[in-house]
Coordinates of C-alpha atoms and ligand atoms in Angstrom, one line a residue:
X14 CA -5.0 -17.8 2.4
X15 CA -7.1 -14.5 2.8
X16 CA -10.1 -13.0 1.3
X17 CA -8.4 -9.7 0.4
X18 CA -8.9 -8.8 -3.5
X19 CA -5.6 -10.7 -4.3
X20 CA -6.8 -14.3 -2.5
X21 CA -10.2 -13.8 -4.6
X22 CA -8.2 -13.1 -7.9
X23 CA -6.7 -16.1 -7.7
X24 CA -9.5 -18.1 -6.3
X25 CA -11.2 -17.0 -9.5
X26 CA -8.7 -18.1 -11.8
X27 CA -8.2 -21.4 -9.8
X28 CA -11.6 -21.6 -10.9
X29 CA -11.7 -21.1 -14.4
X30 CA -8.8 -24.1 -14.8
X31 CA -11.3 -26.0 -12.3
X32 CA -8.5 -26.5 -9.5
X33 CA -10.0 -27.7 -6.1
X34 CA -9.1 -25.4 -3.6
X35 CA -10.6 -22.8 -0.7
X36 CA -10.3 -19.3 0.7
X37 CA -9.5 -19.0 4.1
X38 CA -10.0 -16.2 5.9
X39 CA -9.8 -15.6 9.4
X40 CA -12.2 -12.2 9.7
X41 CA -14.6 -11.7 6.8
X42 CA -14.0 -11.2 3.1
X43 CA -12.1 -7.9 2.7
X44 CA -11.4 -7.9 6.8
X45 CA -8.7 -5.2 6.4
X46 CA -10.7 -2.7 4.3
X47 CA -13.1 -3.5 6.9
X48 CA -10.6 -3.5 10.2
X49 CA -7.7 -1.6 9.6
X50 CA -8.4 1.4 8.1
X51 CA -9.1 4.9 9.2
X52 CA -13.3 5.9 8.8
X53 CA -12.1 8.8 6.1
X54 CA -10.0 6.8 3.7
X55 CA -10.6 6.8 0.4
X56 CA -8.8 5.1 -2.7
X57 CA -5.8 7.2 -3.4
X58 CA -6.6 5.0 -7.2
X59 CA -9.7 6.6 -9.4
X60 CA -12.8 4.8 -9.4
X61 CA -12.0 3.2 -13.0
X62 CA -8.8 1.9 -11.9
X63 CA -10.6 -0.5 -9.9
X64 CA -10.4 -3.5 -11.7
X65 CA -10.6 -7.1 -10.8
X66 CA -10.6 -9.9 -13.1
X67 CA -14.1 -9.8 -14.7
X68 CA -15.1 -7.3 -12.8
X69 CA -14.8 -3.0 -12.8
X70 CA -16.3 -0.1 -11.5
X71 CA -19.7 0.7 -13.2
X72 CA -21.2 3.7 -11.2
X73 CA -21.2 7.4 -13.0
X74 CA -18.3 8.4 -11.2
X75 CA -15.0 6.5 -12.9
X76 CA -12.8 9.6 -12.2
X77 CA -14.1 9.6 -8.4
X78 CA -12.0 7.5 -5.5
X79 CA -13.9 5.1 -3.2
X80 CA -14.7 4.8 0.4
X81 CA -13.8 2.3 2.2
X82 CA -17.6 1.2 2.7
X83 CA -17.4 1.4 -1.4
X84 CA -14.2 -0.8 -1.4
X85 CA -16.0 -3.3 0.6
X86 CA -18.8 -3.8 -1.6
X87 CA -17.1 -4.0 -4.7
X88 CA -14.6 -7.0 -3.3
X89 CA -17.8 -8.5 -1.9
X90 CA -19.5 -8.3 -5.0
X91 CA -16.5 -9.6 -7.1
X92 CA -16.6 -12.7 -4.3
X93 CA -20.1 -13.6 -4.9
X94 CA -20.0 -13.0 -8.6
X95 CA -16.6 -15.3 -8.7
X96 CA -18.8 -17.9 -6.7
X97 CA -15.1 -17.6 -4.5
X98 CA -14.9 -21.1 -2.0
X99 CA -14.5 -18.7 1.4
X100 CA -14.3 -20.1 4.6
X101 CA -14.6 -16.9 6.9
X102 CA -13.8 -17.0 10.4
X103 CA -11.4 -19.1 9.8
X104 CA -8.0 -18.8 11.2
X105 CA -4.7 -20.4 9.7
X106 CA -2.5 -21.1 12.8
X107 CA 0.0 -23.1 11.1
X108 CA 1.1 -23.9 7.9
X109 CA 3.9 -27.3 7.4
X110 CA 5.7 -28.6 4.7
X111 CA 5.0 -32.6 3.9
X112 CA 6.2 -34.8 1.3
X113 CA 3.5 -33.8 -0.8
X114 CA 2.5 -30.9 0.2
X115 CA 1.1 -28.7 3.0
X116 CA -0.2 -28.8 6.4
X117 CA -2.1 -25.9 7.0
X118 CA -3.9 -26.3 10.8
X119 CA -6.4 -23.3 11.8
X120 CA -8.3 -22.8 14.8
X121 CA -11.4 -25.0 12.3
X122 CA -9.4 -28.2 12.1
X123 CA -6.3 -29.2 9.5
X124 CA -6.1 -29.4 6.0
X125 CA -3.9 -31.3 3.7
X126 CA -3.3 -29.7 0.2
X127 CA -0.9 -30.1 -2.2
X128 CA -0.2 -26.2 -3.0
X129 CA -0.6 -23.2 -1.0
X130 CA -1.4 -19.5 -2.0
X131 CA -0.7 -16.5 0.6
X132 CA -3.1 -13.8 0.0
X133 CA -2.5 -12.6 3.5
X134 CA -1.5 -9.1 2.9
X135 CA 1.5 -7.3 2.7
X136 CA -0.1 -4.5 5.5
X137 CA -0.9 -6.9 8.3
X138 CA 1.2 -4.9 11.2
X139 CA 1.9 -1.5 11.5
X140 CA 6.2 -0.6 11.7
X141 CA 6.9 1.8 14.2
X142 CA 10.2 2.9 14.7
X143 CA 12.0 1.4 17.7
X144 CA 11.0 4.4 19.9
X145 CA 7.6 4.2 21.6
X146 CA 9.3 3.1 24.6
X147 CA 11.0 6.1 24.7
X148 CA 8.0 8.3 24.7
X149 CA 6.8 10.1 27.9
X150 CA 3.6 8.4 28.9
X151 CA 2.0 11.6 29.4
X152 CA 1.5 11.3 25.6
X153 CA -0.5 8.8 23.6
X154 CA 0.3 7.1 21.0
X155 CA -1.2 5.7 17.7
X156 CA -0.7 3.7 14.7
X157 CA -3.2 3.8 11.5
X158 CA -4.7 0.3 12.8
X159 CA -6.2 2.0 16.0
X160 CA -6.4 5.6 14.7
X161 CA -10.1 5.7 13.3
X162 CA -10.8 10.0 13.3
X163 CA -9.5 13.8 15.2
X164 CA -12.2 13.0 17.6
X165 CA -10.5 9.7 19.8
X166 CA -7.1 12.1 20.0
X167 CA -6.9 14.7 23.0
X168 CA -6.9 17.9 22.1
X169 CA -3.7 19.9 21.6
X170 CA -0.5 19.4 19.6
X171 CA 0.0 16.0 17.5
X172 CA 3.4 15.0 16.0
X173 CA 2.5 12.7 12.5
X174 CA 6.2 10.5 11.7
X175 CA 6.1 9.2 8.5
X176 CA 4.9 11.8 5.3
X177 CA 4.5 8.8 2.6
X178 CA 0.2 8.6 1.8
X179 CA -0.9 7.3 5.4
X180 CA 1.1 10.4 7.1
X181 CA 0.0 13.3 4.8
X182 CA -3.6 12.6 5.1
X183 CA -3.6 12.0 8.7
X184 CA -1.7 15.4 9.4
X185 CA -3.7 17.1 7.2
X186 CA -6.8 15.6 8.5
X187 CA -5.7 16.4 12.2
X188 CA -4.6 20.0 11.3
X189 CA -7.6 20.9 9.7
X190 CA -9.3 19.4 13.0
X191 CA -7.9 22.5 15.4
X192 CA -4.6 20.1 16.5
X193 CA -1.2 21.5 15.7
X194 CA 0.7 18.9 13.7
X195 CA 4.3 18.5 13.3
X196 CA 5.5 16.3 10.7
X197 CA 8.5 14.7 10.5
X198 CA 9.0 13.9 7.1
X199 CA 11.8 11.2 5.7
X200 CA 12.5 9.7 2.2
X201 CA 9.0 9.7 0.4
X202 CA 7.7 9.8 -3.3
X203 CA 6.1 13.5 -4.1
X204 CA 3.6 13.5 -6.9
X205 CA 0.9 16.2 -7.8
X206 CA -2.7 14.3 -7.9
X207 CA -3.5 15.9 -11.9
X208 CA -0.6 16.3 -14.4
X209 CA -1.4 18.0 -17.7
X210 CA -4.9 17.7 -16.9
X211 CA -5.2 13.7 -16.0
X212 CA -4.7 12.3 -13.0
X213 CA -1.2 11.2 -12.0
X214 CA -2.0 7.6 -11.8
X215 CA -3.6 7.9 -15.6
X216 CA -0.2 8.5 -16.5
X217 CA 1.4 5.6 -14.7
X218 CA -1.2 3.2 -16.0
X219 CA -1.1 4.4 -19.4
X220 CA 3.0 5.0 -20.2
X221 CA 3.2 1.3 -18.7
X222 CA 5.6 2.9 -16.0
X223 CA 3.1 0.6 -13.5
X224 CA 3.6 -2.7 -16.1
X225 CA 7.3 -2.5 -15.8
X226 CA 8.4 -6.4 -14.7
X227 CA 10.1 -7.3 -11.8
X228 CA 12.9 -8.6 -13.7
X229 CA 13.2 -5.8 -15.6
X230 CA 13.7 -3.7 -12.4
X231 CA 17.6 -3.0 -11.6
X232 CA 17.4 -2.2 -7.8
X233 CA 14.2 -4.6 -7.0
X234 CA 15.1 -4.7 -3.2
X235 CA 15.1 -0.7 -3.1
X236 CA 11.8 -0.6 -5.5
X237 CA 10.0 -2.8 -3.2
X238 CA 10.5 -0.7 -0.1
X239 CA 9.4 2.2 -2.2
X240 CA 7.1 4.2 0.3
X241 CA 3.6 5.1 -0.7
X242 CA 3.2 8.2 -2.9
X243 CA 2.1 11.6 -1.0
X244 CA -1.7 11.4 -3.0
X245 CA -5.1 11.4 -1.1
X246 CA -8.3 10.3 -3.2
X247 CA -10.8 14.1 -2.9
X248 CA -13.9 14.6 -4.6
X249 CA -11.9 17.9 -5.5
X250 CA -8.9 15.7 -6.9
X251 CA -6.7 18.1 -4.8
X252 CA -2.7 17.9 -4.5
X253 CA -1.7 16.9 -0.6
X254 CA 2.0 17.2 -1.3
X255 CA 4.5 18.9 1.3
X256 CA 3.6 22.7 -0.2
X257 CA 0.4 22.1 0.6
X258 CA 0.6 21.0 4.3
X259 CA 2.1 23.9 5.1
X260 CA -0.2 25.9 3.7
X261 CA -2.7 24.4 5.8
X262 CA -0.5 25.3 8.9
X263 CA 1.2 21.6 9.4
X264 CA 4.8 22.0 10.8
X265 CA 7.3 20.5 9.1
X266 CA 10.5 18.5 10.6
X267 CA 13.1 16.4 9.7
X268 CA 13.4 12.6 10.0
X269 CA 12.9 11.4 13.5
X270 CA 16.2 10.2 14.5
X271 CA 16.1 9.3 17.8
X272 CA 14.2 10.5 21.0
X273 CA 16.5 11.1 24.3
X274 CA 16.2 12.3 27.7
X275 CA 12.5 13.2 26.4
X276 CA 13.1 14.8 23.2
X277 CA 13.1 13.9 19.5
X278 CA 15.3 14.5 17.6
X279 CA 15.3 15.6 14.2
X280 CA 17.6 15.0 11.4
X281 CA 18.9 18.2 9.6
X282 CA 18.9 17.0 5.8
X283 CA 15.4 18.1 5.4
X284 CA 16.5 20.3 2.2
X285 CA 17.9 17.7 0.3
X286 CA 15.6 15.3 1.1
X287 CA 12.8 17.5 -0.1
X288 CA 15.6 18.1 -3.4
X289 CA 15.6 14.8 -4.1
X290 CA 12.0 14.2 -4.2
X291 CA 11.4 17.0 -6.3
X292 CA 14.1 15.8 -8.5
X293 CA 12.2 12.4 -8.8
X294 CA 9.3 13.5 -9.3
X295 CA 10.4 15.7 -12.2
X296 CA 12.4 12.9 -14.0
X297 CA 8.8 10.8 -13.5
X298 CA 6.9 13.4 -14.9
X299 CA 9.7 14.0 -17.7
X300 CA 9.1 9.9 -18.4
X301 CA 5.0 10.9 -19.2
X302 CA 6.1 13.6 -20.9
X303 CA 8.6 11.7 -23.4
X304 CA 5.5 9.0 -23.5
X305 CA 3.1 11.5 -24.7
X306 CA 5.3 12.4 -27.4
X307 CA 6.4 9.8 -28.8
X308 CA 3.0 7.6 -28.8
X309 CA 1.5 11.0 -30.8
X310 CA -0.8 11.6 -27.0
X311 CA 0.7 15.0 -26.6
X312 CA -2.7 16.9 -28.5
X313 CA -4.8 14.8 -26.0
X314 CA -3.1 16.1 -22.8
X315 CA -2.6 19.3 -21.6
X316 CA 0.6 21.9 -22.0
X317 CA 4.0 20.5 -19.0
X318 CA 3.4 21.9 -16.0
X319 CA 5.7 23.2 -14.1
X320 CA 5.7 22.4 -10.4
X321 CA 7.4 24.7 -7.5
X322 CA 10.2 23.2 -5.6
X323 CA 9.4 21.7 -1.9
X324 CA 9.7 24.6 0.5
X325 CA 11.8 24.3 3.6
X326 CA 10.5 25.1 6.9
X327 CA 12.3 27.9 8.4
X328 CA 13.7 27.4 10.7
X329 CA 14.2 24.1 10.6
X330 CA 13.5 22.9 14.3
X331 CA 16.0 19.8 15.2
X332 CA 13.9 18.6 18.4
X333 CA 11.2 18.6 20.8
X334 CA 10.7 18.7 24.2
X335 CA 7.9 15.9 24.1
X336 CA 7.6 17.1 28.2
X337 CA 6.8 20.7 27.4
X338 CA 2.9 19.6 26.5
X339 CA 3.5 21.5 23.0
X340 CA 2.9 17.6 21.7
X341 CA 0.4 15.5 23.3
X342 CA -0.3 12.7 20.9
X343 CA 2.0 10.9 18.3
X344 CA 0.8 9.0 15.2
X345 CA 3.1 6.7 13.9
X346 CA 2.7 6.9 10.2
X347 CA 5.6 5.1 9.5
X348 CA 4.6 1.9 7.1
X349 CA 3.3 -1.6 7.5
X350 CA 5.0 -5.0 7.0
X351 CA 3.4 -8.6 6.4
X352 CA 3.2 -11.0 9.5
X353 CA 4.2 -14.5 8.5
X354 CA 4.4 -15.5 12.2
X355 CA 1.6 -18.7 11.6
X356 CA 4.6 -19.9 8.6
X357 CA 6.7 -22.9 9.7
X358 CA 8.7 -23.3 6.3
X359 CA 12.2 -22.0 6.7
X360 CA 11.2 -19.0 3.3
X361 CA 11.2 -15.6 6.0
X362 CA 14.4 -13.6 6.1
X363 CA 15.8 -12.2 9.2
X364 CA 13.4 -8.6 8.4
X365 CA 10.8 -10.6 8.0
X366 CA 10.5 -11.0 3.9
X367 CA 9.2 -13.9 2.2
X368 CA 12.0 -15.2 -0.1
X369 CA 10.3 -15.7 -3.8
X370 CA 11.0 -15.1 -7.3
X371 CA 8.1 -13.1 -8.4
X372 CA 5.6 -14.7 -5.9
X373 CA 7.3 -18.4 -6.6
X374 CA 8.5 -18.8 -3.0
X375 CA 12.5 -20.3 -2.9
X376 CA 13.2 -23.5 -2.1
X377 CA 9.5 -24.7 -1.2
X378 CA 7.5 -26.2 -4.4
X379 CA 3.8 -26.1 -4.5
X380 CA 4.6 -22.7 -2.1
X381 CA 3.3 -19.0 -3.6
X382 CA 2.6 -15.6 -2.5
X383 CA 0.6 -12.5 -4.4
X384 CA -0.1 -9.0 -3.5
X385 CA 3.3 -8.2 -2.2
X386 CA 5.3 -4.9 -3.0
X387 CA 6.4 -5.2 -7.2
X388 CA 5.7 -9.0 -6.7
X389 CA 5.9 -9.3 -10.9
X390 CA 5.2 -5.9 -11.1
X391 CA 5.0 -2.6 -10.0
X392 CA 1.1 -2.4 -9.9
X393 CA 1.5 -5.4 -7.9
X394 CA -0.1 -4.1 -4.5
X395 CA -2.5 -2.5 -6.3
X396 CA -6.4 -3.3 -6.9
X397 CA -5.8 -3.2 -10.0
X398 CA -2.3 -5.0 -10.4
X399 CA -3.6 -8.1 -9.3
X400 CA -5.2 -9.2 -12.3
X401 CA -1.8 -10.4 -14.3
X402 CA 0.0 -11.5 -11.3
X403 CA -2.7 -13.8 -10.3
X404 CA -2.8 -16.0 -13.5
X405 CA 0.7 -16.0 -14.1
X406 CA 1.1 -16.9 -10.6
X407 CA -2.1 -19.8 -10.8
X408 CA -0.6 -21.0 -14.1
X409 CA 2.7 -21.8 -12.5
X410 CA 0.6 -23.4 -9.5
X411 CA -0.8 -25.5 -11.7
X412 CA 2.0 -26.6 -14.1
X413 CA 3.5 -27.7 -10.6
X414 CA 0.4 -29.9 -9.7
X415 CA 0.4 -31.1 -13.4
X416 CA 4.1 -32.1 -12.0
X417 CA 5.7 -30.6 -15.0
Ligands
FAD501 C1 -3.9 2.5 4.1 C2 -3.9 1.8 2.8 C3 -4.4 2.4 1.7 C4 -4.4 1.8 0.4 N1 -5.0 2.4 -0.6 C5 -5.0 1.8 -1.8 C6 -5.6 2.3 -2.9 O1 -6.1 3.5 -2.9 N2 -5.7 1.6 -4.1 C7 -5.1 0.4 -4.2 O2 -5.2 -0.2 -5.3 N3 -4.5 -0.2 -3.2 C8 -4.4 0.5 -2.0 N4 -3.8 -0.1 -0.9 C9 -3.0 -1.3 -1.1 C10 -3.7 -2.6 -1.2 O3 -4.7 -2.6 -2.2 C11 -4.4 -3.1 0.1 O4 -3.3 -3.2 1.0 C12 -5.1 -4.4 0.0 O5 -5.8 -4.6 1.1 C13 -4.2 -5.6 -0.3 O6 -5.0 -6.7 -0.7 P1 -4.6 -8.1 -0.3 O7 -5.7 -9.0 -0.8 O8 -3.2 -8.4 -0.8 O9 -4.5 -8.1 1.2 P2 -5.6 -7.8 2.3 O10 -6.7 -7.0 1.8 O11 -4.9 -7.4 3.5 O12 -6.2 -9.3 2.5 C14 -5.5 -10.3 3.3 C15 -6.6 -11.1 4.0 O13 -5.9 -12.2 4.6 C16 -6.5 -12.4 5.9 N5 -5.5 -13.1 6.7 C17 -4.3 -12.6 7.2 N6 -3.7 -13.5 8.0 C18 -4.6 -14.6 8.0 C19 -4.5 -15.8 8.7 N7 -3.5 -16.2 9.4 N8 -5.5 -16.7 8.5 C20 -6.6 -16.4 7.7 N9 -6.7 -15.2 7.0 C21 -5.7 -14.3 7.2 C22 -6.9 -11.0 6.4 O14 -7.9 -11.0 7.3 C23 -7.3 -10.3 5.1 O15 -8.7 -10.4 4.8 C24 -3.8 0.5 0.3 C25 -3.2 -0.1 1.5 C26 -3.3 0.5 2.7 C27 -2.6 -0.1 3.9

């Protein structure tokens, strides 16, 4: 289920072992790329990061990070060169458990098969806190599915909630647009976009911090809500951490607590939730650093750098009048989740998680997942994670059809 780059993978590897099987996919292949992204995204992951089983990024640019026109084309062209079995425009409504098998009904007729594969995306919704009600309708609201540019916002002051990589870019790119942003900032991941003279994600990629196994994990709930790291993909390879937001004039506020009577409401910890990214960030960069050394990389890299601590706003404001007109649009930056809402197998939690043992769905043979948060690893949502979780995933799929 779904033509994203992680239905594909494993379309392709169903292939190479000869397994019958199709793609459904209810928009076209790489719909969200296409759908549900803003029009000046761009990879936060360089150019020759992108990797897909058999297939990479060839153009002159490896340390660059794609558009999302780019994205496109390179899932496309990894489709056609997989010779992937799509079926676009094609819905799934419904999918059953039988006795030897599934029941999957879509809005072209049924289908009986004996295993299933959800490639449906981890992003498919975005998660706004429960507050929009509570917001004065003088103000509009938006969430990074209908938020496409500055221009389709009024003009005046916009409050961004959520500072993981969806709300830095948007406040920076609605600052630098004439708006006023606040941002309310909560737990996040800081990380400077070069260290020692590579970029941060070289460093993740090559110290195997990004290989690390979901079983080797010891807090895998808390790893897999992880949010996004504060990174933007520039031309200029430019840091878009806290620091620099204010710089560029962004306002920054707590977590957004509640909103009452017409006001949110900020919580006060901002210091020591700016500490303890800073802290986290240093121990991560203390991890490459220990790498370098000890697989003889230190003479390749740079000198450590040193990076200053997150400043705090002073003073640090605790609400807003959202009636006062100082804020007349909000963008809820505040995550995504998956929507399993067409599953009738008993394997979704009450918060809406698929239960599965590193994409092995519990208690539902012949069921499987890929391209969820640290799914078998922590590259797992990534382009470039896919690759291993998709044939270790297809190889249990099809010791399970082998009935073994
Ligand atoms: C804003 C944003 C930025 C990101 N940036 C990066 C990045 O820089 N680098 C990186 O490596 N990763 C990035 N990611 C993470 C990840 O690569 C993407 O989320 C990617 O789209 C996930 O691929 P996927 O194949 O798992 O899911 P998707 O690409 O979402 O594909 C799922 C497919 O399933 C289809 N589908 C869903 N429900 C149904 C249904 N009921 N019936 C039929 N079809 C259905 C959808 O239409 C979609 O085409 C980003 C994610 C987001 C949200």
């Amino acid at each position: 289920m779904g033509a994203g780059h992680a239905g594909l993978a494993a379309s392709r590897f169903l292939g190479d072992r000869s397994i019958d099987h199709v793609v459904l996919e209810r928009g076209e292949v790489a719909n969200s790329w296409r759908r549900e992204r803003w029009d000046s995204l761009r990879l936060l992951t360089p150019n020759w990061l992108s990797r897909l089983p058999g297939h990479h990024y060839e153009g002159p640019d490896p340390d660059g990070y794609m558009t999302m026109g780019e994205v496109v084309e390179f899932i496309e062209r990894f489709a056609l060169l997989s010779q992937a079995p799509v079926r676009t425009g094609t819905n799934v409504t419904s999918v059953r458990r039988t006795d030897d098998g599934y029941h999957v009904t879509t809005n072209h007729g049924e289908i009986h098969c004996r295993a299933v594969i959800i490639a449906s995306g981890a992003c498919n919704r975005p998660a706004p806190p429960p507050f929009p009600g509570a917001i004065p309708g003088s103000i509009e609201q938006f969430t990074p599915f209908d938020y496409r540019g500055p221009a389709k916002l009024p003009d005046g002051g916009v409050l961004v909630v959520g500072a993981s990589a969806t709300g830095v870019q948007l406040a920076a790119e609605l600052q630098r647009s004439g708006r006023p942003v606040t941002l309310s900032v909560g737990e996040h991941v800081r990380l400077p976009r070069t260290y020692r003279g590579r970029d941060v994600l070289w460093w993740m990629h090559a110290s195997g911090v990004w290989d690390q196994r979901y079983d080797q994990i010891d807090d895998l709930t808390r790893a897999r809500r992880l949010p996004s790291p504060q990174l933007v993909g520039t031309p200029q390879r430019t840091t878009l951490d806290l620091n620099a937001l204010t710089e560029l004039g962004v306002g920054l506020v707590g977590r957004l607590a509640a909103v009452r009577d017409g006001r949110a409401l900020f919580s006060g910890g901002l210091r020591n939730v700016f500490s303890l990214a800073d802290l986290k960030m240093q121990r991560l960069l203390e991890t490459f650093d220990a790498w370098a050394r000890g697989d003889g990389r230190d003479a390749e890299v740079g000198d450590p750098e040193p990076f200053a601590p997150t400043r705090a706003p002073e003073p640090n404001r605790l609400q807003l009048d959202l009636g006062s007109g100082e804020i007349r649009a909000i963008v809820w930056a505040t995550g995504f989740r998956p929507d399993y809402g067409w599953l009738d197998v008993p394997v979704v939690d009450a918060k809406g998680r698929l239960n599965h043992e590193g994409g092995v769905v519990v208690d539902s043979p012949g069921l499987y997942a890929l391209g969820l948060p640290v799914l078998r690893r922590r590259k797992s949502t990534f382009i470039h994670g896919i690759e291993d979780d998709a044939r270790e995933v297809v190889d249990h799929l099809a010791r399970h059809l082998a009935g073994r």
